[in-house]
Amino acid sequence: MRSAMVEALTLTTEEARSPAAPPLRVARTSAEWVAYFRANRERLLAIPWDAGAGVTPEELAKIVDSLRAWQLGETSEGTTLIRTAEKHAARIGDPDFVDVIRLFIAEEQRHGETLGLFLDAAGVPRATRDLGDSLFRVFRHFLTRMEVWATIVVIIEVHALLYYAAVRRATGSAILRRICEQLLRDEVPHIRFQCEQLALIHRRRGRVLRWLTAGAHRFLFTGITLAVWAGHRRALRAGGFTFRRFWRGAWAKMRAAWRMMDPATYRWPT
Ligand SMILES: [Fe+2]
Ligand SMILES: [Fe+2]
């Protein structure tokens, strides 16, 4: 009762300080993320596999190379990530965090497998190598800090939102459209998850270091946005994106992610 009153008073003070500011976010605990991921896998959209691939050769020609690369990118064993998560979990004293990461990896593997089944249905061989993916996989072995890993992943997931929306628009295939809907549904909470982890990591950082971090984010984001356009522009164009529209859309979504990883927008447990 007393703590509820204290909380109410704290909120009132915060609101009084900045009456126009949106209410502070509350980050989910690892146990809540575990519950989310478990519940999510029980409520997947039905994919009408019996309908067949249902994609025209013209549609397929525009998206197939890029789809094969994304399919490969969504497929990962995640062993390096689990090791990184174990170290991070020990450092922050949150053993449940490793379970969240295992469930997250399983969800990404489902994305890869579902896209793979679509390629199978369309009679397209799955990719085993892709330049962008190989670079990421090599680079990923250096991602032994949770912060670096989450930063790269959140940037890629922001682009995934634009990419799967484009593929959905670029095809009449009922299967592929439904897969894209499912992936889009899943990626939004993934972005929230990474942002919450980053907010927690950035929380105790001083102003100068935060400013440097923001600069590094913008540098990485610009490079990845240009690389995604260079590698996937045919599919993105088929989905209605010009470079300008893609660039603006990516920045708008990334700005929202940056707000979500700002520690000042959270109410932290004391
Ligand atoms: Fe994914
Ligand atoms: Fe994701």
mmCIF file of C-alpha atoms and ligand atoms in Angstrom, residues 74 108 111 187 190, ligand 1:
data_model
loop_
_atom_site.group_PDB
_atom_site.id
_atom_site.type_symbol
_atom_site.label_atom_id
_atom_site.label_comp_id
_atom_site.label_asym_id
_atom_site.label_seq_id
_atom_site.Cartn_x
_atom_site.Cartn_y
_atom_site.Cartn_z
ATOM 1 C CA GLU A 74 17.356 -15.630 -40.652
ATOM 2 C CA GLU A 108 14.541 -16.383 -35.838
ATOM 3 C CA HIS A 111 11.572 -17.311 -39.706
ATOM 4 C CA GLU A 187 9.999 -8.323 -35.543
ATOM 5 C CA HIS A 190 12.189 -8.117 -31.276
HETATM 6 FE FE FE B 1 13.561 -12.510 -38.165
#
